[in-house]
PDB file of N, CA and C in Angstrom:
ATOM      1  N   MET X   1      30.752 -44.076  32.640  1.00 65.00           N
ATOM      2  CA  MET X   1      30.250 -43.376  31.918  1.00 65.00           C
ATOM      3  C   MET X   1      28.966 -42.662  32.153  1.00 65.00           C
ATOM      4  N   PRO X   2      28.888 -41.570  32.345  1.00 76.00           N
ATOM      5  CA  PRO X   2      27.754 -40.917  32.705  1.00 76.00           C
ATOM      6  C   PRO X   2      26.436 -41.348  31.865  1.00 76.00           C
ATOM      7  N   PHE X   3      24.803 -41.072  32.888  1.00 85.00           N
ATOM      8  CA  PHE X   3      24.382 -41.442  32.046  1.00 85.00           C
ATOM      9  C   PHE X   3      23.487 -39.946  31.127  1.00 85.00           C
ATOM     10  N   VAL X   4      22.541 -39.621  30.339  1.00 88.00           N
ATOM     11  CA  VAL X   4      22.372 -38.890  30.287  1.00 88.00           C
ATOM     12  C   VAL X   4      20.483 -38.678  29.870  1.00 88.00           C
ATOM     13  N   CYS X   5      20.017 -37.354  30.086  1.00 88.00           N
ATOM     14  CA  CYS X   5      18.581 -37.930  29.913  1.00 88.00           C
ATOM     15  C   CYS X   5      17.880 -37.698  28.406  1.00 88.00           C
ATOM     16  N   SER X   6      17.150 -38.871  28.386  1.00 86.00           N
ATOM     17  CA  SER X   6      17.012 -39.151  26.995  1.00 86.00           C
ATOM     18  C   SER X   6      15.830 -37.629  26.059  1.00 86.00           C
ATOM     19  N   ILE X   7      15.789 -37.126  27.158  1.00 86.00           N
ATOM     20  CA  ILE X   7      14.829 -35.644  26.593  1.00 86.00           C
ATOM     21  C   ILE X   7      15.807 -34.351  26.517  1.00 86.00           C
ATOM     22  N   CYS X   8      16.254 -34.181  27.434  1.00 87.00           N
ATOM     23  CA  CYS X   8      16.789 -32.747  27.389  1.00 87.00           C
ATOM     24  C   CYS X   8      18.730 -32.957  27.449  1.00 87.00           C
ATOM     25  N   GLU X   9      18.911 -34.574  27.788  1.00 85.00           N
ATOM     26  CA  GLU X   9      20.356 -34.869  28.156  1.00 85.00           C
ATOM     27  C   GLU X   9      20.911 -34.575  28.416  1.00 85.00           C
ATOM     28  N   GLU X  10      20.215 -33.277  30.152  1.00 85.00           N
ATOM     29  CA  GLU X  10      21.598 -33.274  30.787  1.00 85.00           C
ATOM     30  C   GLU X  10      21.855 -34.879  31.729  1.00 85.00           C
ATOM     31  N   GLU X  11      22.500 -34.770  32.733  1.00 87.00           N
ATOM     32  CA  GLU X  11      22.327 -36.499  33.526  1.00 87.00           C
ATOM     33  C   GLU X  11      21.223 -36.360  34.010  1.00 87.00           C
ATOM     34  N   SER X  12      21.828 -37.856  33.971  1.00 85.00           N
ATOM     35  CA  SER X  12      20.368 -38.565  34.732  1.00 85.00           C
ATOM     36  C   SER X  12      20.684 -39.555  35.647  1.00 85.00           C
ATOM     37  N   THR X  13      20.245 -40.212  36.590  1.00 81.00           N
ATOM     38  CA  THR X  13      20.278 -41.129  37.625  1.00 81.00           C
ATOM     39  C   THR X  13      19.555 -41.761  37.630  1.00 81.00           C
ATOM     40  N   ARG X  14      18.388 -41.480  37.264  1.00 86.00           N
ATOM     41  CA  ARG X  14      17.098 -42.520  37.513  1.00 86.00           C
ATOM     42  C   ARG X  14      16.596 -42.254  35.918  1.00 86.00           C
ATOM     43  N   ILE X  15      15.599 -43.859  36.069  1.00 87.00           N
ATOM     44  CA  ILE X  15      14.700 -44.079  34.878  1.00 87.00           C
ATOM     45  C   ILE X  15      13.321 -44.032  35.049  1.00 87.00           C
ATOM     46  N   CYS X  16      12.805 -44.054  33.892  1.00 87.00           N
ATOM     47  CA  CYS X  16      11.599 -44.091  33.914  1.00 87.00           C
ATOM     48  C   CYS X  16      10.672 -45.182  34.343  1.00 87.00           C
ATOM     49  N   ALA X  17       9.769 -45.416  34.918  1.00 86.00           N
ATOM     50  CA  ALA X  17       8.504 -46.911  35.575  1.00 86.00           C
ATOM     51  C   ALA X  17       7.955 -47.514  33.886  1.00 86.00           C
ATOM     52  N   ASN X  18       7.867 -46.530  32.938  1.00 87.00           N
ATOM     53  CA  ASN X  18       6.764 -47.269  32.026  1.00 87.00           C
ATOM     54  C   ASN X  18       7.632 -47.447  30.847  1.00 87.00           C
ATOM     55  N   CYS X  19       8.929 -47.051  30.371  1.00 89.00           N
ATOM     56  CA  CYS X  19       9.773 -47.243  28.861  1.00 89.00           C
ATOM     57  C   CYS X  19      11.205 -47.084  29.796  1.00 89.00           C
ATOM     58  N   THR X  20      11.636 -47.074  30.704  1.00 86.00           N
ATOM     59  CA  THR X  20      12.835 -47.492  31.284  1.00 86.00           C
ATOM     60  C   THR X  20      13.845 -46.490  30.926  1.00 86.00           C
ATOM     61  N   LYS X  21      13.467 -45.197  30.114  1.00 88.00           N
ATOM     62  CA  LYS X  21      14.225 -44.382  29.486  1.00 88.00           C
ATOM     63  C   LYS X  21      15.221 -43.826  30.992  1.00 88.00           C
ATOM     64  N   ASP X  22      16.106 -43.261  30.706  1.00 90.00           N
ATOM     65  CA  ASP X  22      17.315 -42.983  31.128  1.00 90.00           C
ATOM     66  C   ASP X  22      16.464 -40.653  31.523  1.00 90.00           C
ATOM     67  N   THR X  23      16.298 -40.632  32.748  1.00 88.00           N
ATOM     68  CA  THR X  23      15.538 -39.301  32.432  1.00 88.00           C
ATOM     69  C   THR X  23      16.098 -38.425  33.854  1.00 88.00           C
ATOM     70  N   CYS X  24      16.603 -36.980  33.763  1.00 88.00           N
ATOM     71  CA  CYS X  24      16.482 -36.235  34.796  1.00 88.00           C
ATOM     72  C   CYS X  24      15.593 -36.438  36.038  1.00 88.00           C
ATOM     73  N   GLY X  25      15.802 -35.544  36.705  1.00 84.00           N
ATOM     74  CA  GLY X  25      14.993 -35.163  38.056  1.00 84.00           C
ATOM     75  C   GLY X  25      13.661 -33.674  37.513  1.00 84.00           C
ATOM     76  N   ASN X  26      14.118 -33.515  36.436  1.00 85.00           N
ATOM     77  CA  ASN X  26      13.200 -32.244  35.380  1.00 85.00           C
ATOM     78  C   ASN X  26      12.078 -32.707  35.131  1.00 85.00           C
ATOM     79  N   HIS X  27      13.012 -33.769  33.884  1.00 86.00           N
ATOM     80  CA  HIS X  27      11.455 -34.783  33.307  1.00 86.00           C
ATOM     81  C   HIS X  27      10.860 -35.531  33.784  1.00 86.00           C
ATOM     82  N   LEU X  28      11.131 -36.449  35.300  1.00 86.00           N
ATOM     83  CA  LEU X  28      10.162 -37.497  35.865  1.00 86.00           C
ATOM     84  C   LEU X  28       9.573 -36.348  37.147  1.00 86.00           C
ATOM     85  N   CYS X  29       8.267 -37.271  36.967  1.00 87.00           N
ATOM     86  CA  CYS X  29       7.155 -37.681  37.465  1.00 87.00           C
ATOM     87  C   CYS X  29       7.168 -37.606  39.544  1.00 87.00           C
ATOM     88  N   GLU X  30       7.160 -37.203  39.989  1.00 84.00           N
ATOM     89  CA  GLU X  30       7.390 -37.432  41.205  1.00 84.00           C
ATOM     90  C   GLU X  30       6.073 -38.657  41.876  1.00 84.00           C
ATOM     91  N   LYS X  31       4.650 -37.828  41.012  1.00 86.00           N
ATOM     92  CA  LYS X  31       3.779 -38.924  41.730  1.00 86.00           C
ATOM     93  C   LYS X  31       3.956 -40.032  41.464  1.00 86.00           C
ATOM     94  N   CYS X  32       3.599 -40.548  39.778  1.00 87.00           N
ATOM     95  CA  CYS X  32       3.893 -41.550  39.192  1.00 87.00           C
ATOM     96  C   CYS X  32       5.338 -42.321  39.180  1.00 87.00           C
ATOM     97  N   GLY X  33       6.131 -40.936  39.350  1.00 87.00           N
ATOM     98  CA  GLY X  33       7.605 -41.749  39.010  1.00 87.00           C
ATOM     99  C   GLY X  33       8.047 -42.391  36.644  1.00 87.00           C
ATOM    100  N   CYS X  34       7.175 -41.620  35.707  1.00 88.00           N
ATOM    101  CA  CYS X  34       7.424 -42.034  34.407  1.00 88.00           C
ATOM    102  C   CYS X  34       7.945 -40.065  34.109  1.00 88.00           C
ATOM    103  N   CYS X  35       8.380 -41.179  32.989  1.00 88.00           N
ATOM    104  CA  CYS X  35       9.554 -39.230  32.541  1.00 88.00           C
ATOM    105  C   CYS X  35       7.888 -38.932  31.900  1.00 88.00           C
ATOM    106  N   SER X  36       8.477 -37.416  31.222  1.00 85.00           N
ATOM    107  CA  SER X  36       7.180 -36.435  30.436  1.00 85.00           C
ATOM    108  C   SER X  36       6.575 -37.067  29.788  1.00 85.00           C
ATOM    109  N   ASP X  37       6.967 -38.064  28.885  1.00 86.00           N
ATOM    110  CA  ASP X  37       6.924 -38.265  27.559  1.00 86.00           C
ATOM    111  C   ASP X  37       5.394 -39.883  27.937  1.00 86.00           C
ATOM    112  N   CYS X  38       5.722 -40.063  29.222  1.00 87.00           N
ATOM    113  CA  CYS X  38       4.953 -41.514  29.584  1.00 87.00           C
ATOM    114  C   CYS X  38       4.011 -41.236  30.080  1.00 87.00           C
ATOM    115  N   CYS X  39       3.976 -39.562  31.737  1.00 87.00           N
ATOM    116  CA  CYS X  39       3.680 -39.887  32.264  1.00 87.00           C
ATOM    117  C   CYS X  39       1.997 -39.143  32.381  1.00 87.00           C
ATOM    118  N   SER X  40       1.126 -39.359  33.352  1.00 85.00           N
ATOM    119  CA  SER X  40      -0.704 -39.339  32.775  1.00 85.00           C
ATOM    120  C   SER X  40      -1.344 -38.442  33.831  1.00 85.00           C
ATOM    121  N   CYS X  41      -0.516 -37.895  34.819  1.00 82.00           N
ATOM    122  CA  CYS X  41      -0.821 -37.241  35.168  1.00 82.00           C
ATOM    123  C   CYS X  41      -1.685 -35.962  34.785  1.00 82.00           C
ATOM    124  N   ASP X  42      -2.351 -34.774  35.858  1.00 72.00           N
ATOM    125  CA  ASP X  42      -2.646 -34.022  35.780  1.00 72.00           C
ATOM    126  C   ASP X  42      -1.916 -32.822  35.913  1.00 72.00           C
ATOM    127  N   VAL X  43      -0.701 -33.034  36.629  1.00 60.00           N
ATOM    128  CA  VAL X  43       0.204 -31.896  37.381  1.00 60.00           C
ATOM    129  C   VAL X  43       1.272 -31.682  36.747  1.00 60.00           C
ATOM    130  N   GLU X  44       1.449 -30.703  36.496  1.00 57.00           N
ATOM    131  CA  GLU X  44       3.210 -30.112  35.874  1.00 57.00           C
ATOM    132  C   GLU X  44       3.829 -30.577  36.595  1.00 57.00           C
ATOM    133  N   LEU X  45       5.326 -31.128  35.808  1.00 47.00           N
ATOM    134  CA  LEU X  45       6.265 -31.670  35.581  1.00 47.00           C
ATOM    135  C   LEU X  45       7.117 -30.432  36.618  1.00 47.00           C
ATOM    136  N   ALA X  46       7.095 -29.081  35.762  1.00 54.00           N
ATOM    137  CA  ALA X  46       7.813 -28.219  36.227  1.00 54.00           C
ATOM    138  C   ALA X  46       6.585 -26.810  36.309  1.00 54.00           C
ATOM    139  N   PRO X  47       6.625 -26.822  37.459  1.00 52.00           N
ATOM    140  CA  PRO X  47       6.080 -25.011  37.465  1.00 52.00           C
ATOM    141  C   PRO X  47       6.378 -23.783  36.701  1.00 52.00           C
ATOM    142  N   SER X  48       5.290 -23.483  36.177  1.00 52.00           N
ATOM    143  CA  SER X  48       5.774 -22.062  35.468  1.00 52.00           C
ATOM    144  C   SER X  48       4.939 -20.755  35.318  1.00 52.00           C
ATOM    145  N   GLU X  49       5.903 -19.583  35.127  1.00 54.00           N
ATOM    146  CA  GLU X  49       5.816 -18.565  35.637  1.00 54.00           C
ATOM    147  C   GLU X  49       4.392 -18.386  34.149  1.00 54.00           C
ATOM    148  N   PRO X  50       3.618 -17.578  34.858  1.00 54.00           N
ATOM    149  CA  PRO X  50       3.349 -16.859  33.073  1.00 54.00           C
ATOM    150  C   PRO X  50       4.173 -15.912  32.068  1.00 54.00           C
ATOM    151  N   GLU X  51       4.510 -16.035  31.021  1.00 52.00           N
ATOM    152  CA  GLU X  51       5.509 -14.934  30.530  1.00 52.00           C
ATOM    153  C   GLU X  51       5.062 -14.075  29.921  1.00 52.00           C
ATOM    154  N   SER X  52       5.430 -12.737  29.930  1.00 59.00           N
ATOM    155  CA  SER X  52       5.153 -11.523  29.768  1.00 59.00           C
ATOM    156  C   SER X  52       5.288 -11.827  28.128  1.00 59.00           C
ATOM    157  N   VAL X  53       4.508 -10.933  27.249  1.00 58.00           N
ATOM    158  CA  VAL X  53       5.341 -11.220  25.673  1.00 58.00           C
ATOM    159  C   VAL X  53       4.590  -9.555  25.427  1.00 58.00           C
ATOM    160  N   MET X  54       5.646  -9.183  24.677  1.00 61.00           N
ATOM    161  CA  MET X  54       5.926  -7.789  24.370  1.00 61.00           C
ATOM    162  C   MET X  54       5.856  -7.760  23.199  1.00 61.00           C
ATOM    163  N   PHE X  55       5.405  -6.734  21.734  1.00 61.00           N
ATOM    164  CA  PHE X  55       4.734  -7.097  20.940  1.00 61.00           C
ATOM    165  C   PHE X  55       5.607  -5.385  20.481  1.00 61.00           C
ATOM    166  N   VAL X  56       6.697  -5.767  19.583  1.00 59.00           N
ATOM    167  CA  VAL X  56       7.804  -4.661  19.244  1.00 59.00           C
ATOM    168  C   VAL X  56       7.152  -4.163  17.559  1.00 59.00           C
ATOM    169  N   ARG X  57       7.363  -2.974  17.174  1.00 58.00           N
ATOM    170  CA  ARG X  57       6.590  -2.927  15.951  1.00 58.00           C
ATOM    171  C   ARG X  57       8.299  -2.035  15.530  1.00 58.00           C
ATOM    172  N   GLN X  58       8.978  -2.277  14.354  1.00 58.00           N
ATOM    173  CA  GLN X  58       9.720  -0.968  14.137  1.00 58.00           C
ATOM    174  C   GLN X  58       9.316  -0.187  12.577  1.00 58.00           C
ATOM    175  N   ALA X  59       8.629   1.027  12.841  1.00 58.00           N
ATOM    176  CA  ALA X  59       8.572   1.477  11.041  1.00 58.00           C
ATOM    177  C   ALA X  59       9.403   1.943  10.720  1.00 58.00           C
ATOM    178  N   SER X  60      10.821   1.794  10.371  1.00 58.00           N
ATOM    179  CA  SER X  60      10.858   0.870   8.965  1.00 58.00           C
ATOM    180  C   SER X  60      11.383   0.075   8.314  1.00 58.00           C
ATOM    181  N   GLN X  61      10.627  -0.966   8.786  1.00 59.00           N
ATOM    182  CA  GLN X  61      10.159  -2.635   8.464  1.00 59.00           C
ATOM    183  C   GLN X  61       8.646  -2.586   7.932  1.00 59.00           C
ATOM    184  N   THR X  62       7.892  -1.833   7.489  1.00 63.00           N
ATOM    185  CA  THR X  62       6.339  -1.918   6.726  1.00 63.00           C
ATOM    186  C   THR X  62       6.038  -2.205   6.008  1.00 63.00           C
ATOM    187  N   PRO X  63       5.410  -2.935   5.514  1.00 66.00           N
ATOM    188  CA  PRO X  63       5.437  -4.093   4.453  1.00 66.00           C
ATOM    189  C   PRO X  63       5.588  -3.234   3.055  1.00 66.00           C
ATOM    190  N   HIS X  64       6.166  -3.886   2.388  1.00 70.00           N
ATOM    191  CA  HIS X  64       5.463  -2.794   0.559  1.00 70.00           C
ATOM    192  C   HIS X  64       5.831  -4.130   0.128  1.00 70.00           C
ATOM    193  N   PRO X  65       4.379  -3.916  -1.358  1.00 77.00           N
ATOM    194  CA  PRO X  65       3.680  -4.842  -2.200  1.00 77.00           C
ATOM    195  C   PRO X  65       5.541  -4.994  -3.012  1.00 77.00           C
ATOM    196  N   HIS X  66       5.335  -6.477  -3.454  1.00 76.00           N
ATOM    197  CA  HIS X  66       6.435  -6.950  -4.637  1.00 76.00           C
ATOM    198  C   HIS X  66       5.959  -6.295  -5.857  1.00 76.00           C
ATOM    199  N   PRO X  67       7.559  -5.719  -6.007  1.00 77.00           N
ATOM    200  CA  PRO X  67       7.260  -5.028  -7.426  1.00 77.00           C
ATOM    201  C   PRO X  67       6.737  -5.595  -8.718  1.00 77.00           C
ATOM    202  N   MET X  68       6.074  -5.133  -9.902  1.00 78.00           N
ATOM    203  CA  MET X  68       5.577  -6.030 -10.555  1.00 78.00           C
ATOM    204  C   MET X  68       6.968  -6.707 -11.328  1.00 78.00           C
ATOM    205  N   PRO X  69       6.704  -7.819 -12.275  1.00 75.00           N
ATOM    206  CA  PRO X  69       8.138  -7.935 -13.243  1.00 75.00           C
ATOM    207  C   PRO X  69       8.194  -6.715 -14.280  1.00 75.00           C
ATOM    208  N   ASP X  70       9.449  -6.657 -14.886  1.00 73.00           N
ATOM    209  CA  ASP X  70       9.182  -6.704 -15.658  1.00 73.00           C
ATOM    210  C   ASP X  70       8.761  -6.815 -17.486  1.00 73.00           C
ATOM    211  N   PRO X  71       7.860  -6.183 -17.930  1.00 76.00           N
ATOM    212  CA  PRO X  71       7.141  -7.067 -19.305  1.00 76.00           C
ATOM    213  C   PRO X  71       8.302  -7.207 -20.563  1.00 76.00           C
ATOM    214  N   ASP X  72       7.635  -8.188 -20.888  1.00 76.00           N
ATOM    215  CA  ASP X  72       8.573  -9.235 -22.465  1.00 76.00           C
ATOM    216  C   ASP X  72       8.886  -7.440 -23.064  1.00 76.00           C
ATOM    217  N   PRO X  73       9.962  -7.149 -23.536  1.00 76.00           N
ATOM    218  CA  PRO X  73      10.276  -6.616 -23.993  1.00 76.00           C
ATOM    219  C   PRO X  73      10.055  -6.538 -25.565  1.00 76.00           C
ATOM    220  N   ALA X  74       9.609  -5.664 -26.123  1.00 78.00           N
ATOM    221  CA  ALA X  74       9.353  -5.177 -27.524  1.00 78.00           C
ATOM    222  C   ALA X  74      10.257  -6.623 -29.000  1.00 78.00           C
ATOM    223  N   PRO X  75       9.643  -6.805 -29.828  1.00 80.00           N
ATOM    224  CA  PRO X  75      10.401  -8.060 -30.696  1.00 80.00           C
ATOM    225  C   PRO X  75      11.152  -6.792 -31.502  1.00 80.00           C
ATOM    226  N   GLU X  76      11.903  -6.984 -32.103  1.00 83.00           N
ATOM    227  CA  GLU X  76      13.048  -6.479 -32.427  1.00 83.00           C
ATOM    228  C   GLU X  76      12.385  -5.893 -34.309  1.00 83.00           C
ATOM    229  N   PRO X  77      12.096  -4.511 -34.741  1.00 83.00           N
ATOM    230  CA  PRO X  77      11.105  -4.679 -36.473  1.00 83.00           C
ATOM    231  C   PRO X  77      11.563  -5.627 -37.060  1.00 83.00           C
ATOM    232  N   GLU X  78      10.850  -5.967 -37.810  1.00 86.00           N
ATOM    233  CA  GLU X  78      11.344  -6.500 -39.051  1.00 86.00           C
ATOM    234  C   GLU X  78      11.884  -5.706 -40.204  1.00 86.00           C
ATOM    235  N   PRO X  79      13.536  -5.967 -40.469  1.00 84.00           N
ATOM    236  CA  PRO X  79      13.742  -4.905 -41.437  1.00 84.00           C
ATOM    237  C   PRO X  79      13.152  -4.404 -42.621  1.00 84.00           C
ATOM    238  N   ILE X  80      12.922  -3.395 -43.245  1.00 83.00           N
ATOM    239  CA  ILE X  80      12.736  -2.938 -44.729  1.00 83.00           C
ATOM    240  C   ILE X  80      13.384  -3.341 -45.790  1.00 83.00           C
ATOM    241  N   PRO X  81      12.808  -3.797 -46.616  1.00 79.00           N
ATOM    242  CA  PRO X  81      13.479  -4.087 -47.944  1.00 79.00           C
ATOM    243  C   PRO X  81      14.596  -3.064 -48.810  1.00 79.00           C
ATOM    244  N   THR X  82      15.597  -3.160 -48.871  1.00 78.00           N
ATOM    245  CA  THR X  82      15.985  -1.804 -49.466  1.00 78.00           C
ATOM    246  C   THR X  82      16.177  -2.280 -51.612  1.00 78.00           C
ATOM    247  N   TYR X  83      15.869  -1.906 -52.377  1.00 70.00           N
ATOM    248  CA  TYR X  83      16.419  -1.512 -53.427  1.00 70.00           C
ATOM    249  C   TYR X  83      17.420  -1.271 -53.870  1.00 70.00           C
ATOM    250  N   PRO X  84      18.169  -1.861 -54.713  1.00 68.00           N
ATOM    251  CA  PRO X  84      19.358  -1.367 -54.830  1.00 68.00           C
ATOM    252  C   PRO X  84      19.446  -0.179 -55.425  1.00 68.00           C
ATOM    253  N   LYS X  85      20.631   0.567 -55.464  1.00 68.00           N
ATOM    254  CA  LYS X  85      20.622   1.490 -56.523  1.00 68.00           C
ATOM    255  C   LYS X  85      21.764   1.778 -57.657  1.00 68.00           C
ATOM    256  N   ASP X  86      20.924   2.138 -58.279  1.00 64.00           N
ATOM    257  CA  ASP X  86      22.394   1.675 -59.969  1.00 64.00           C
ATOM    258  C   ASP X  86      22.524   0.973 -60.058  1.00 64.00           C
ATOM    259  N   ASP X  87      22.027  -0.250 -60.071  1.00 58.00           N
ATOM    260  CA  ASP X  87      21.896  -2.094 -60.113  1.00 58.00           C
ATOM    261  C   ASP X  87      21.882  -1.942 -61.760  1.00 58.00           C
ATOM    262  N   PRO X  88      22.656  -2.226 -62.943  1.00 60.00           N
ATOM    263  CA  PRO X  88      22.663  -2.281 -64.515  1.00 60.00           C
ATOM    264  C   PRO X  88      21.467  -3.390 -64.861  1.00 60.00           C
ATOM    265  N   THR X  89      21.787  -4.764 -63.294  1.00 62.00           N
ATOM    266  CA  THR X  89      20.822  -6.008 -64.380  1.00 62.00           C
ATOM    267  C   THR X  89      19.616  -5.675 -63.873  1.00 62.00           C
ATOM    268  N   LEU X  90      18.794  -4.614 -63.887  1.00 55.00           N
ATOM    269  CA  LEU X  90      17.686  -4.759 -63.337  1.00 55.00           C
ATOM    270  C   LEU X  90      17.048  -3.584 -64.062  1.00 55.00           C
TER     271      LEU X  90
END
């Protein structure tokens, strides 16, 4: 059964000197022998290059205000009372 790194789940063959979790070479400090979660050294475990960031703005995606909701419809008017025509009982 292969062991996997507790941080990135890659194959590991070593353990952290502090917490004894399985750790790959990318997450184990060569100076203290601890995983990157436990290491208190000021040395980066993997040197990284600064990433360049490019901002892209598409002209078709300009923000638009939200449309106002439709107002409540006016209530139906009350029916006008009608008088019967030619009613003999009146």
